[in-house]
Amino acid sequence: MINERMYELGSKRSVIRELFEFGRKRAAEIGEENVFDFSIGNPNVPAPDEINATAEKLLDTLPSPAAHGYTSAQGDADVRSSIASYIEQAFSFPARASELYLTVGAAAAVTISVRAVTSSPDDEVIVLAPFFTEYSVFVGNAGAKLIVVPPKKPGFGINFEGLEKAITANTRALIIDSPNNPTGVIYTEDELKRLGRLLTEKEKEFGGAIYLISDEPYRDITYGKVVPYVPKYYPDTIVCYSYSKSLSLPGERIGYIFVPSQTYDAPKLYAAVAGAGRSMGYVCAPSLFQKVIGKCQGLTSDLSVYRTNRDLLLGMLREIGYECVEPDGAFYLFVKALEDDACAFSERAKKFDLLLVPGDDFGGPGYVRIAYCTSTDKIRRSRGAFEKLFADYRK
Ligand code: PLP
């Protein structure tokens, strides 16, 4: 018998995919340049030349089975050592190769982490709205319950009152991502200190570990604010990192999980991470790209275009009259819809070939997400469409 839940996941397109497909259709009708598709968070800057050069060199120099062969399940030892050294140097935080587990991007890292810390249908995993929509799939995969803390408006920082109410004896983990998808907000050091205190108190009250899963694919895309290193503020933190966005390598599927030794029951947790990866059939992260990123620690694509795009888009939309959340990082702008129903607003925007993702699936109704990882020229040319949409509501 076919698994209905899997059938549903595989056959029902996400809103983002629906918009993307609509964009493809319109591009065939009116030309690519006339469709303002802001739906998908696919980096538009090329990976640095060093990435291709490193991959080519590895292919030329590594003997054939080693270049494409399996690595150990947790990842190549030299690569893990190189990541550990980078963490120590960049964040002044102790890290060892034996605390790192290489993954198929952040999606796998978060899925594996959730699986590793949950075991019963009563187990609860908290997310702070608005949140990356796939978290509901990742938590569902573990058979655990997703608990959503309502957003803190208008700034979209951490809603401590909501979070405190949401934590129960069944809470096993909280997932955060900072800079956040879809708001671009970075949680401040003060917020993380307060979060650390709250989680520590709740661990004491309920007598068990509450793991903080810090999903960090956007850590390197920032506009002036520092992203504090989360394990410094709460010991029971699991870091999930990805090279998809910082190095523009989303299709190569490479990232890692870091279980610092300070984390509660760390050796057992690390083994459970390996077990969760094994149980989901990951075997190992892509072998060639493990070795590439091992040699390219600290390198990023030229991320400056995201700042140019953010400044341009934010200035332009505010001038027209839209209410926007100012992003500190990532490449998303969260904009207040011009009516309460963001789905209806997104539908109306399609009339002007503007593809904006309604915030509802992110747990942020009343807003739309604009992914500005697109060409600066396209953003500039989209002004007319945003003006027409605004005027359409003033009629
Ligand atoms: N986490 C967040 C917050 C994301 O936005 C994304 C992708 O957009 C992912 C995880 C998955 O990224 P990856 O390509 O590394 O699996």
PDB file of C-alpha atoms and ligand atoms in Angstrom, residues 41 104-108 132 135 177 181 215 217-218 242 244-245 250 253 332, ligand 1:
ATOM      1  CA  GLY A  41      15.929  31.270  -2.994  1.00  0.00           C
ATOM      2  CA  VAL A 104      23.735  16.519   2.149  1.00  0.00           C
ATOM      3  CA  GLY A 105      23.186  20.242   2.797  1.00  0.00           C
ATOM      4  CA  ALA A 106      21.305  21.926   5.642  1.00  0.00           C
ATOM      5  CA  ALA A 107      18.051  20.161   4.761  1.00  0.00           C
ATOM      6  CA  ALA A 108      19.639  16.816   5.633  1.00  0.00           C
ATOM      7  CA  PHE A 132      11.411  27.935   6.742  1.00  0.00           C
ATOM      8  CA  TYR A 135      10.782  22.421   8.901  1.00  0.00           C
ATOM      9  CA  ASP A 177      17.621  30.156  11.699  1.00  0.00           C
ATOM     10  CA  ASN A 181      14.284  32.869   6.037  1.00  0.00           C
ATOM     11  CA  ASP A 215      20.168  26.148  11.125  1.00  0.00           C
ATOM     12  CA  PRO A 217      22.727  28.406   5.753  1.00  0.00           C
ATOM     13  CA  TYR A 218      22.682  32.236   5.655  1.00  0.00           C
ATOM     14  CA  SER A 242      25.446  24.537   4.540  1.00  0.00           C
ATOM     15  CA  SER A 244      24.528  26.083  -0.611  1.00  0.00           C
ATOM     16  CA  LYS A 245      24.169  29.835  -0.206  1.00  0.00           C
ATOM     17  CA  PRO A 250      22.933  24.386  -3.699  1.00  0.00           C
ATOM     18  CA  ARG A 253      24.336  19.182  -1.587  1.00  0.00           C
ATOM     19  CA  TYR A 332      14.754  37.755   1.434  1.00  0.00           C
TER      20      TYR A 332
HETATM   21  N1  PLP B   1      17.322  25.979   5.988  1.00  0.00           N
HETATM   22  C1  PLP B   1      16.869  27.139   5.500  1.00  0.00           C
HETATM   23  C2  PLP B   1      16.450  28.195   6.455  1.00  0.00           C
HETATM   24  C3  PLP B   1      16.801  27.353   4.108  1.00  0.00           C
HETATM   25  O1  PLP B   1      16.326  28.509   3.648  1.00  0.00           O
HETATM   26  C4  PLP B   1      17.209  26.323   3.240  1.00  0.00           C
HETATM   27  C5  PLP B   1      17.113  26.476   1.785  1.00  0.00           C
HETATM   28  O2  PLP B   1      16.625  27.432   1.234  1.00  0.00           O
HETATM   29  C6  PLP B   1      17.682  25.122   3.805  1.00  0.00           C
HETATM   30  C7  PLP B   1      17.711  24.983   5.171  1.00  0.00           C
HETATM   31  C8  PLP B   1      18.135  23.984   2.946  1.00  0.00           C
HETATM   32  O3  PLP B   1      19.362  24.300   2.377  1.00  0.00           O
HETATM   33  P1  PLP B   1      20.317  23.232   1.741  1.00  0.00           P
HETATM   34  O4  PLP B   1      20.392  23.550   0.281  1.00  0.00           O
HETATM   35  O5  PLP B   1      21.626  23.441   2.404  1.00  0.00           O
HETATM   36  O6  PLP B   1      19.764  21.888   2.011  1.00  0.00           O
END
